[in-house]
Coordinates of N, CA and C in Angstrom, one line a residue:
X1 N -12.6 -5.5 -12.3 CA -11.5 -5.1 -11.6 C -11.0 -3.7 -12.2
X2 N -10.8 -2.8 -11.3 CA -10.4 -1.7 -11.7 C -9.3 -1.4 -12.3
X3 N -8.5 -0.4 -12.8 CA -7.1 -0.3 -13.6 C -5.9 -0.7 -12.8
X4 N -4.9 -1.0 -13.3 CA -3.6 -1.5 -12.5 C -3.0 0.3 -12.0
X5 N -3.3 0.1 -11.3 CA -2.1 1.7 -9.9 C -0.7 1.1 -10.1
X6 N 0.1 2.0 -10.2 CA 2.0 1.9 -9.6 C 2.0 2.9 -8.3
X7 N 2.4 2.2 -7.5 CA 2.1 3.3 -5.9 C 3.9 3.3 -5.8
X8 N 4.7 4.2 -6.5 CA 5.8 3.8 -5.4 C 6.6 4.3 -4.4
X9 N 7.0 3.4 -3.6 CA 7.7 3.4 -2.0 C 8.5 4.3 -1.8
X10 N 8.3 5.2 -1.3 CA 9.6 6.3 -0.9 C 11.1 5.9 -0.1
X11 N 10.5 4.6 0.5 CA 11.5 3.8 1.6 C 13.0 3.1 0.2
X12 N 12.7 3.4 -0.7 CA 13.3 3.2 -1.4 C 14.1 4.5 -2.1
X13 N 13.8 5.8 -1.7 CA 14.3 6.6 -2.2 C 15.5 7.6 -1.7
X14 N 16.1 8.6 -2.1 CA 16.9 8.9 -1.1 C 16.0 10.1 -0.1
X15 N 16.2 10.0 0.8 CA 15.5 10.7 1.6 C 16.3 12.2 2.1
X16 N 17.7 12.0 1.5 CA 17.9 13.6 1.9 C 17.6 14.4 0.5
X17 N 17.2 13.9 -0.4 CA 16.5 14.7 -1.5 C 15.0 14.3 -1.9
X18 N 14.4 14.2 -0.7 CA 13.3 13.9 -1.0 C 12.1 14.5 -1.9
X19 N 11.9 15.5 -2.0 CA 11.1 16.2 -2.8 C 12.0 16.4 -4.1
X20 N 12.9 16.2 -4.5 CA 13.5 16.0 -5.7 C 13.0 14.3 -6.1
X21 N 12.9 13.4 -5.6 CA 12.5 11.9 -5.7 C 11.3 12.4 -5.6
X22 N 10.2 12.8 -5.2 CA 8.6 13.1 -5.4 C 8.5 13.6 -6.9
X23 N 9.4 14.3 -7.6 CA 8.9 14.6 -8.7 C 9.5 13.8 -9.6
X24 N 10.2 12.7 -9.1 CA 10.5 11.9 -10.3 C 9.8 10.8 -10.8
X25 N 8.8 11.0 -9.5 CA 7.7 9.9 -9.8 C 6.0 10.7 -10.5
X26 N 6.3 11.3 -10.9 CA 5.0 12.1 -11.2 C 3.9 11.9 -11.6
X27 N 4.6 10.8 -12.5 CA 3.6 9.5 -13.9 C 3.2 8.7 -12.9
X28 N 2.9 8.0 -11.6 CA 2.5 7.4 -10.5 C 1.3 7.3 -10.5
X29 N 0.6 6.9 -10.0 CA -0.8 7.0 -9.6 C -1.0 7.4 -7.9
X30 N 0.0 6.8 -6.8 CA 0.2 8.1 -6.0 C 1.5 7.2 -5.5
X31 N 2.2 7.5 -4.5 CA 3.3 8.0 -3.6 C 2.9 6.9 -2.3
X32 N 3.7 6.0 -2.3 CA 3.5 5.1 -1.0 C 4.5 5.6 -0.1
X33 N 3.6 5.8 1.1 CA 4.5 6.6 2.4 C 4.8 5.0 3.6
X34 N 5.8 5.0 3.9 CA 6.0 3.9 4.9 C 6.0 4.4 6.2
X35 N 5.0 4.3 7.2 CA 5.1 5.2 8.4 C 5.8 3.7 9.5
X36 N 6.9 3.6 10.0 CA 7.4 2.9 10.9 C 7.8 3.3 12.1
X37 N 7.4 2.4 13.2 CA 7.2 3.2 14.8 C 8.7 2.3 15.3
X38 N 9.2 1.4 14.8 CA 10.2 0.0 15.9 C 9.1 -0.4 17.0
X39 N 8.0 -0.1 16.9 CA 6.8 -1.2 17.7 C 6.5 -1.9 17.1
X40 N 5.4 -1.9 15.7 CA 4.7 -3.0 15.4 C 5.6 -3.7 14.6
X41 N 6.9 -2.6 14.1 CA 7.8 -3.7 13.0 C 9.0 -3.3 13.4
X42 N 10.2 -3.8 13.3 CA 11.5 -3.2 14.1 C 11.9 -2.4 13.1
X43 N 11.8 -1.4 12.7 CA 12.5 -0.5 12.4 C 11.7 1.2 12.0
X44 N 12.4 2.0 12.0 CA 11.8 3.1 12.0 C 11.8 4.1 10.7
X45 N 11.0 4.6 10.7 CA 11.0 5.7 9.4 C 10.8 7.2 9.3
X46 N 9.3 7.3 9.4 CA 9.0 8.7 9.4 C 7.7 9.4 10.0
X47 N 7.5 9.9 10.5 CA 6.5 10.3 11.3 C 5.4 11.3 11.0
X48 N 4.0 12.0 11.5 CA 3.2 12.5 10.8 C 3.8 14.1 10.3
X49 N 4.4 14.6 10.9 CA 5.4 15.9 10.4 C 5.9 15.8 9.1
X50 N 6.6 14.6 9.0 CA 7.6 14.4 8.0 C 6.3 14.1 6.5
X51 N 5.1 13.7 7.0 CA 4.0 13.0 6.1 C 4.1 14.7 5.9
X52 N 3.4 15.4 6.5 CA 2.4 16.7 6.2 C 3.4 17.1 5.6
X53 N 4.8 17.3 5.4 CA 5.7 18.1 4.2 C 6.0 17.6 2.9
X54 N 6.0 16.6 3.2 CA 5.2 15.4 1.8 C 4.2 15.7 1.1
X55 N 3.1 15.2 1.9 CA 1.6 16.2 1.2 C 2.0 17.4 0.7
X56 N 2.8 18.0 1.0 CA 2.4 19.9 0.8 C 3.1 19.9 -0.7
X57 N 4.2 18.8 -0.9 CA 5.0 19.3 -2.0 C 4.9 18.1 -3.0
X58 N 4.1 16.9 -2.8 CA 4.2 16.0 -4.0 C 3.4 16.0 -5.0
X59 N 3.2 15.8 -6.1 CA 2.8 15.7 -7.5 C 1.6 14.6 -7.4
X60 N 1.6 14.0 -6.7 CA 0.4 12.8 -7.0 C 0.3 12.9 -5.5
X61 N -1.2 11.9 -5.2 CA -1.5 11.9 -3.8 C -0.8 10.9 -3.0
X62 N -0.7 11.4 -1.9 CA 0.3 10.1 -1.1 C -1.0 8.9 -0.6
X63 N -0.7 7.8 -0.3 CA -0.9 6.6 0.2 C 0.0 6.3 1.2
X64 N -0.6 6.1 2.5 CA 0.1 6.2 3.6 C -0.1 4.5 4.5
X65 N 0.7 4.0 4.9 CA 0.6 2.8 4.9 C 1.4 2.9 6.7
X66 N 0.2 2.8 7.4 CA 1.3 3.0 8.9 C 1.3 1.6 9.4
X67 N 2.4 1.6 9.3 CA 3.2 -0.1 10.2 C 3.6 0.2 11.6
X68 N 2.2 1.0 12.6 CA 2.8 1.0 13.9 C 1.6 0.3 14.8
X69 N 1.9 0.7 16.2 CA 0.9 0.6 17.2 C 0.0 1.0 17.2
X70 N -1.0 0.5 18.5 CA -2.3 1.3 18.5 C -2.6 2.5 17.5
X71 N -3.3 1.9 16.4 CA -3.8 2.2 15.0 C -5.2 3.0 15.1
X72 N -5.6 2.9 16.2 CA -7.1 3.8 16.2 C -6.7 5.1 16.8
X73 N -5.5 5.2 17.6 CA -5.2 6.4 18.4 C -4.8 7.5 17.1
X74 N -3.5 6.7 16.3 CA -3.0 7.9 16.0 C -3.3 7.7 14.0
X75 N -4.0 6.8 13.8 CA -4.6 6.8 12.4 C -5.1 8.1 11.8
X76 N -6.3 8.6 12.6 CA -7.0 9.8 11.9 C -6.7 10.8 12.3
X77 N -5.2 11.3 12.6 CA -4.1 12.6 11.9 C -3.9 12.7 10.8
X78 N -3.7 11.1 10.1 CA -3.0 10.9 8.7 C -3.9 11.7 8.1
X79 N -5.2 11.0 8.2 CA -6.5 11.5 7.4 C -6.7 13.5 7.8
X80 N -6.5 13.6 8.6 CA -6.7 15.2 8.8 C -5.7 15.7 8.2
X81 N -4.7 15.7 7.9 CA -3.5 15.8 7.0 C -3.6 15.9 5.6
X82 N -4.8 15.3 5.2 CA -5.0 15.5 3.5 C -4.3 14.5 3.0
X83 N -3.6 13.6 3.6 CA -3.7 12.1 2.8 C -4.7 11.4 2.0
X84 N -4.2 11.4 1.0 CA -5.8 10.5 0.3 C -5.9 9.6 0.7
X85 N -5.3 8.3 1.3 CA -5.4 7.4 1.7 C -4.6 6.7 2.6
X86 N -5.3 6.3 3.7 CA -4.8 6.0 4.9 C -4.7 4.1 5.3
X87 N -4.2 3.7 5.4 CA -3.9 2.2 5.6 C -3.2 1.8 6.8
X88 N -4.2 0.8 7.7 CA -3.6 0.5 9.4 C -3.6 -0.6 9.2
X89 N -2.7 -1.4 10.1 CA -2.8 -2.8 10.2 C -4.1 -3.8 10.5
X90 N -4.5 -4.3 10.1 CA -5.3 -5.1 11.2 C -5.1 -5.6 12.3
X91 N -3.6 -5.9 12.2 CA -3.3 -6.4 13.5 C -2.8 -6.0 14.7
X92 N -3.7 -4.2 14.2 CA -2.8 -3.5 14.8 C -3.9 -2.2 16.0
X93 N -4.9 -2.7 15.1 CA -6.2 -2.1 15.6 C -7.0 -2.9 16.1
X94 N -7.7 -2.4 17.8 CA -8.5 -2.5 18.4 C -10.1 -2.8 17.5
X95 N -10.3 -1.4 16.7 CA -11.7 -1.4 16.6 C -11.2 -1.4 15.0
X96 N -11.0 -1.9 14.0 CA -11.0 -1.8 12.5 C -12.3 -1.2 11.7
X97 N -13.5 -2.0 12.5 CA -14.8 -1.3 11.1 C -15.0 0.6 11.8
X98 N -14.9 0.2 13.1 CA -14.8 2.1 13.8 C -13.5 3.0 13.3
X99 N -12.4 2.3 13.3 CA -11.0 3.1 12.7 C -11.8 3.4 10.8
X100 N -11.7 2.3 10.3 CA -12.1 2.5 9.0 C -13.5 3.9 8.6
X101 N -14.4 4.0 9.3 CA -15.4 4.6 9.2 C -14.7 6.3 9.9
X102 N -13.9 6.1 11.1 CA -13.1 7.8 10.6 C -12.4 8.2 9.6
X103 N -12.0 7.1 9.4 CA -11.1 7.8 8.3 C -11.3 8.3 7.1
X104 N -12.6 7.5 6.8 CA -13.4 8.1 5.6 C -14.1 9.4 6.1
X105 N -14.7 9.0 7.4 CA -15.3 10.4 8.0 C -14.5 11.5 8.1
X106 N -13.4 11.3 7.9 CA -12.6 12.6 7.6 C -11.5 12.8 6.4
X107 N -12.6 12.4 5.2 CA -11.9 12.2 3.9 C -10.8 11.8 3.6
X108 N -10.4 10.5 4.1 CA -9.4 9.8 3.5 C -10.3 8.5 2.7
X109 N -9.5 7.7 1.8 CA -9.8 6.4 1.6 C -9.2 5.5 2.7
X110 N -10.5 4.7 3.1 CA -9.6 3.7 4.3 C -9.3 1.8 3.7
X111 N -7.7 2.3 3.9 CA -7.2 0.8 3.7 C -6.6 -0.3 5.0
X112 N -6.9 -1.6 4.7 CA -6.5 -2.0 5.8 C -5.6 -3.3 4.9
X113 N -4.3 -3.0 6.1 CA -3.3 -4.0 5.6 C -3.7 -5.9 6.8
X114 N -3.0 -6.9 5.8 CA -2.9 -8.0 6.5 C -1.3 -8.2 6.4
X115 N -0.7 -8.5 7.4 CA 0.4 -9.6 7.6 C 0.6 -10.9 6.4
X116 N 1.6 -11.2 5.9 CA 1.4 -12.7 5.5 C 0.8 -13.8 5.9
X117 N 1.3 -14.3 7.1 CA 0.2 -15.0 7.6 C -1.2 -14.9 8.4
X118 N -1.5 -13.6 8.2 CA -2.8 -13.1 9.0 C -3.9 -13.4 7.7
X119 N -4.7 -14.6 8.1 CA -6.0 -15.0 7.1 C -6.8 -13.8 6.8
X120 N -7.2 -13.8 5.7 CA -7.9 -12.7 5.0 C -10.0 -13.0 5.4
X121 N -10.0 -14.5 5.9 CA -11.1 -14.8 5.7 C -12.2 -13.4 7.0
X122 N -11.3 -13.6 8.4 CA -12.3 -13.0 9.2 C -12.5 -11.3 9.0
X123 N -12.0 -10.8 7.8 CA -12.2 -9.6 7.6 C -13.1 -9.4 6.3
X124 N -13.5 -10.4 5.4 CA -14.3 -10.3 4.4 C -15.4 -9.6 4.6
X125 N -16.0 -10.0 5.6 CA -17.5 -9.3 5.9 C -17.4 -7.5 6.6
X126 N -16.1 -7.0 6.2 CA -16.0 -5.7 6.8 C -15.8 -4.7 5.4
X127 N -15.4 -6.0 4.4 CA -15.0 -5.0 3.3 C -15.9 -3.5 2.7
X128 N -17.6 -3.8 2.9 CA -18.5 -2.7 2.8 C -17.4 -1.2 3.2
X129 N -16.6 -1.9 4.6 CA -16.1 -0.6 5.3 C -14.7 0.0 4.6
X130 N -14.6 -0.5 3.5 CA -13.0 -0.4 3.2 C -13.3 -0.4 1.9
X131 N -12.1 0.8 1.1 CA -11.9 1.2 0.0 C -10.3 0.2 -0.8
X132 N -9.6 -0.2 0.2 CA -8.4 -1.1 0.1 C -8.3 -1.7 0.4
X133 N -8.0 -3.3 0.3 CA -7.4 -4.1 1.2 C -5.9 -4.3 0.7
X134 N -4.9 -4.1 1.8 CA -3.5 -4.5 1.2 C -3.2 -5.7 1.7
X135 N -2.6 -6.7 1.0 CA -1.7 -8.1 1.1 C -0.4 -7.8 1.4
X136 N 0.3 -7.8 2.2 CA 1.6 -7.9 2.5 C 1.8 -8.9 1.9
X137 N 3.2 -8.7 1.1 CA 3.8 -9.9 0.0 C 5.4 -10.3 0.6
X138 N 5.5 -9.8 1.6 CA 6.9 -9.6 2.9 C 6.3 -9.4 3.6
X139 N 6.9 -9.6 5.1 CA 6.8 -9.0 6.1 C 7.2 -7.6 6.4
X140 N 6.3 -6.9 6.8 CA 6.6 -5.6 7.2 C 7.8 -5.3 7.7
X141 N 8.5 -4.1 7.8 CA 9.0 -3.3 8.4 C 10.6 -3.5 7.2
X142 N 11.0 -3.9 6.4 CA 12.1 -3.6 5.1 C 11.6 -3.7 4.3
X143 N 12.5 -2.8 3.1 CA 12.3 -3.1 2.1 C 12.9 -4.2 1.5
X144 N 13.4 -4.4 0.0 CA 14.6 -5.2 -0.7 C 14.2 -6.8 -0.3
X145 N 12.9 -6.9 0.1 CA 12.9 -8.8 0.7 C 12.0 -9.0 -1.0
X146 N 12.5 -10.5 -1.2 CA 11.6 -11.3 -1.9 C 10.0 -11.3 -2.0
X147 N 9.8 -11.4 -2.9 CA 7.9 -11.7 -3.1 C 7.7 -12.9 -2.7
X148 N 6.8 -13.3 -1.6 CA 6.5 -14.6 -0.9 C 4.9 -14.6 -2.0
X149 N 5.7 -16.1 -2.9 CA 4.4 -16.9 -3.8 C 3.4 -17.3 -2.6
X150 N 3.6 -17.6 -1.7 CA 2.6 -18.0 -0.5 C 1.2 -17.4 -0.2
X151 N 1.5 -15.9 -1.0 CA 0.4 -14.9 -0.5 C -0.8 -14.9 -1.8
X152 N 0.0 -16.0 -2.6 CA -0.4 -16.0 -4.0 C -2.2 -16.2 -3.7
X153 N -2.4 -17.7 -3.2 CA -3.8 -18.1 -2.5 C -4.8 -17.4 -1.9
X154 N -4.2 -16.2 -1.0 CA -5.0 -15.3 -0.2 C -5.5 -14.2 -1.1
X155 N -4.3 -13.7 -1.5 CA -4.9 -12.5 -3.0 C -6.1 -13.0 -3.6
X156 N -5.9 -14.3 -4.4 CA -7.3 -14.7 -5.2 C -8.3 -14.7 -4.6
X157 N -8.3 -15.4 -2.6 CA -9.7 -15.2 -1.9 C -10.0 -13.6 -2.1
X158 N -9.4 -13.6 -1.5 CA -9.2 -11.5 -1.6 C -10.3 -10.8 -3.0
X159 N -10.0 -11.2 -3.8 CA -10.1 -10.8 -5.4 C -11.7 -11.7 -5.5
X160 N -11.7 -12.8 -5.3 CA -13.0 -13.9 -5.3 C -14.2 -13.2 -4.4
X161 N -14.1 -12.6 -2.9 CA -14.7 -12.0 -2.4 C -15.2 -10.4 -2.5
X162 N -14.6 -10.0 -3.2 CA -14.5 -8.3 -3.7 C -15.3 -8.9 -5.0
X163 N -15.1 -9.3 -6.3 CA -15.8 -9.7 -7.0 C -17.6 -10.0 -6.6
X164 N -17.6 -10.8 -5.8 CA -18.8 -11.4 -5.1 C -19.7 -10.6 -4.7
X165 N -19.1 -9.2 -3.7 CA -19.7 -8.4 -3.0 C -20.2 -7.1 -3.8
X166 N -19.5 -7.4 -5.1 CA -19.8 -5.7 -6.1 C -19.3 -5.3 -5.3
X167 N -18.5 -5.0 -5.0 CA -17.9 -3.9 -4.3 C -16.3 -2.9 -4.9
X168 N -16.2 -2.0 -5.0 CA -15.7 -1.9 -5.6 C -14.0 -1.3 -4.9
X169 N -13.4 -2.4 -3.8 CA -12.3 -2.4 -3.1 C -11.3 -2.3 -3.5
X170 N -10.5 -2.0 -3.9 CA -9.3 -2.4 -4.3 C -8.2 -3.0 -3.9
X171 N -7.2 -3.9 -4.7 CA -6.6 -5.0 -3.8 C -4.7 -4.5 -3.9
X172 N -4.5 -4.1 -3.1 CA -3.6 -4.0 -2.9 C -2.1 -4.9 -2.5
X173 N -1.0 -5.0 -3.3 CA 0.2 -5.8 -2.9 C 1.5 -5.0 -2.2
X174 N 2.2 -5.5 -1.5 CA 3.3 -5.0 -1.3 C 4.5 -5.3 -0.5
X175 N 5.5 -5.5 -1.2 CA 6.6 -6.2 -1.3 C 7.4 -7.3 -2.3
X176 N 8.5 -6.9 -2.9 CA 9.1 -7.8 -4.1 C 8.4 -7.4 -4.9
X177 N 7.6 -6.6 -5.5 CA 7.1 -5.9 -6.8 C 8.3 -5.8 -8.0
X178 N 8.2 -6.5 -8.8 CA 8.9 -6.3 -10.1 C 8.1 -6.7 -11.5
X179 N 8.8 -6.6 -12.6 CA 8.1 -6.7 -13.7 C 8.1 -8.0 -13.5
X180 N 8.4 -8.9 -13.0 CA 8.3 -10.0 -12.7 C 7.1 -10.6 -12.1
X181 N 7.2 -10.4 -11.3 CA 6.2 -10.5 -10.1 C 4.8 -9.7 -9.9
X182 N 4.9 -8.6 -10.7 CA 3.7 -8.2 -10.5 C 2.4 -8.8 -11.9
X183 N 3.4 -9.5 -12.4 CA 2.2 -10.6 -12.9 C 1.6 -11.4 -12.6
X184 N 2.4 -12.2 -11.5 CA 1.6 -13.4 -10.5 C 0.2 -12.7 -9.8
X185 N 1.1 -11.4 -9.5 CA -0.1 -11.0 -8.5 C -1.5 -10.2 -9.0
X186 N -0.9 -9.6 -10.3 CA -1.9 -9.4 -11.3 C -2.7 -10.6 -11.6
X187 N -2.6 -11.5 -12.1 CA -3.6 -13.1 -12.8 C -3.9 -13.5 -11.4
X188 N -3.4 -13.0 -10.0 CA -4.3 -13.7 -9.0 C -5.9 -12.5 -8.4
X189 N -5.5 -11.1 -8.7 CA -6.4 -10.5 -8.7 C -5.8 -9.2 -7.9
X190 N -4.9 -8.8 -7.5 CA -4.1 -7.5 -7.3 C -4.4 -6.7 -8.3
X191 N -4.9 -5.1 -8.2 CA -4.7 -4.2 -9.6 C -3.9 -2.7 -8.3
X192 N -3.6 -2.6 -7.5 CA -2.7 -1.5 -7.4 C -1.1 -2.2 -6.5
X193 N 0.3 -1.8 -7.0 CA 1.1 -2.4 -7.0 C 2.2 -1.0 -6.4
X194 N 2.9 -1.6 -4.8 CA 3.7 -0.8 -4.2 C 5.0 -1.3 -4.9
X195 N 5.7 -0.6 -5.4 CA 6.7 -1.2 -5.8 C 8.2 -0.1 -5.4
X196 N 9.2 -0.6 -5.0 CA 10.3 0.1 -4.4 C 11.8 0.3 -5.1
X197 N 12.1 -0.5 -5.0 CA 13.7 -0.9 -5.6 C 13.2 -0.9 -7.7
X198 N 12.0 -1.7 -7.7 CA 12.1 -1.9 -9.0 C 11.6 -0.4 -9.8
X199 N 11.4 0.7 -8.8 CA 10.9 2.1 -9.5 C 12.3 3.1 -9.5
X200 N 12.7 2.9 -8.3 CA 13.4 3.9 -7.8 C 15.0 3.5 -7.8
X201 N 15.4 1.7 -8.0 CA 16.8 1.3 -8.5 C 16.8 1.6 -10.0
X202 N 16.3 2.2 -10.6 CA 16.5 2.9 -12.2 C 16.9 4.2 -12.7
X203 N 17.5 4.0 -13.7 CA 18.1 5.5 -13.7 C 17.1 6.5 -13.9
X204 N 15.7 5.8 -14.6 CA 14.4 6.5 -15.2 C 13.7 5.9 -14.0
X205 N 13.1 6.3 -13.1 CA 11.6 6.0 -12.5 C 10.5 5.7 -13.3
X206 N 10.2 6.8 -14.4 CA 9.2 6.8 -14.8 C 8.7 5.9 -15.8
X207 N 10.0 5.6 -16.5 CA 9.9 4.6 -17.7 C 9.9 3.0 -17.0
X208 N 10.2 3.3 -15.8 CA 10.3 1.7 -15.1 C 8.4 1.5 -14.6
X209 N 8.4 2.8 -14.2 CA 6.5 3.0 -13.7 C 6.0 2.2 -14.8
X210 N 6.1 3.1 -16.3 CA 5.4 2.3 -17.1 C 5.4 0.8 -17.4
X211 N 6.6 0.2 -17.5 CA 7.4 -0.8 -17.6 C 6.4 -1.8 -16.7
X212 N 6.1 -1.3 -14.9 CA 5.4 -1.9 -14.7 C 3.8 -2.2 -15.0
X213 N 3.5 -0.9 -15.1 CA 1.6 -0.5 -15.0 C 1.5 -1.5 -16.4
X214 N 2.2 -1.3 -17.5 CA 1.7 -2.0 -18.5 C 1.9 -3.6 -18.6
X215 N 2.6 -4.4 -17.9 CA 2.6 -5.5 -17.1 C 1.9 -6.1 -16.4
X216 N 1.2 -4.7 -15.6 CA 0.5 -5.4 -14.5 C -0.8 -5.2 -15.0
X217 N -1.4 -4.7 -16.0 CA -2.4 -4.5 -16.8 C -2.8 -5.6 -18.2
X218 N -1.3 -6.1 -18.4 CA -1.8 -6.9 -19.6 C -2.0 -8.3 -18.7
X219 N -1.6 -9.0 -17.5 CA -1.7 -10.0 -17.1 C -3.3 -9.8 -15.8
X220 N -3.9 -8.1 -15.8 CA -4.9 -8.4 -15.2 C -6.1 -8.8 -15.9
X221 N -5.7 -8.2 -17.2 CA -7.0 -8.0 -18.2 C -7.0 -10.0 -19.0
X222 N -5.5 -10.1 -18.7 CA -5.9 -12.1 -19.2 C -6.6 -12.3 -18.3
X223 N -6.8 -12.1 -17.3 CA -7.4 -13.2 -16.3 C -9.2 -12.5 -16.1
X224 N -9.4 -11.3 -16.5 CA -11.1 -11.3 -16.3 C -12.1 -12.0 -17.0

């Protein structure tokens, strides 16, 4: 399993000083972007304009996580944009192994998110096509919700079949991230961790970053 990532959530930050919050996260491993339409999740956020002035001015690479509709139409902009990495729903896309293969075809990393209760099983055999898989640990579309233990089970298939395949995917969580919580999800097989309130509700960002990465590193490395 590869190293524990702190990705954290801008949906948590203040947004009329945004590029002053990009640099307070700098120690990051990259910048989780929340793209929301009020289609696929009821509420709304920020759109591909708002991404590309992001990109132009942040310190680490963004991770772009779009929680909207038809995901094959408007996915590989993100990726033409210089996003390092691009993340659609599954349940949100038509063609998943064809969306995943542009996005890399136009140098992004391609991740695909699951819902809570969306089984992780019928996408296993796609993982060859994917650099991420993200677990929703909440339901999309807020921040500030609880870590649902529920998702606990799916992460480890998650982690059991990435192991299996050599493959070298990475498993993504997101939602309720705390120093708390990102231990469950570390000992279940998570190593990159969106985390929002628990980065960005501190007076230090960065000492909270570490606070996590080194948490979620000492409970990955028990469990190999």
């Amino acid at each position: 399993m590869s190293q524990c990532c702190i990705n954290p959530s801008i949906l948590s930050a203040d947004f009329v000083n945004l590029e002053a919050e990009l640099q307070r996260i700098s120690t990051a491993d990259a910048v989780h972007v929340d793209v929301m339409d009020n289609h696929f999740v009821p509420n709304l956020t920020l759109g591909l304009p708002v991404v590309q002035r992001i990109q132009a001015v942040s310190p680490v690479p963004l991770d772009a996580h779009l929680m909207i509709s038809d995901a094959d139409r408007w996915a590989p902009a993100y990726a033409d944009a210089g996003v390092a990495s691009v993340t659609f729903h599954a349940e949100a896309a038509m063609a998943p192994v064809k969306l995943a293969r542009e996005l890399r075809a136009r140098g992004a990393k391609a991740g695909m998110a699951l819902r809570p209760a969306t089984p992780v099983e019928p996408y296993l055999d796609m993982l060859s096509e994917l650099d991420m898989l993200l677990i929703m640990t909440v339901e999309p579309g807020f921040g500030g919700q609880a870590f649902l233990d529920v998702t606990l089970p799916k992460i480890r298939r998650a982690r059991a079949a990435v192991d299996g395949s050599g493959l070298g995917v990475a498993i993504q969580v997101d939602g309720g991230i705390t120093e708390e919580t990102i231990v469950r999800a570390a000992e279940a097989g998570a190593n990159v961790f969106v985390a929002g309130s628990a980065v960005y509700g501190h007076e230090d960002p960065e000492a909270a970053i570490d606070r996590l990465r080194t948490a979620g590193s000492k409970a990955g490395q028990a469990t190999r």
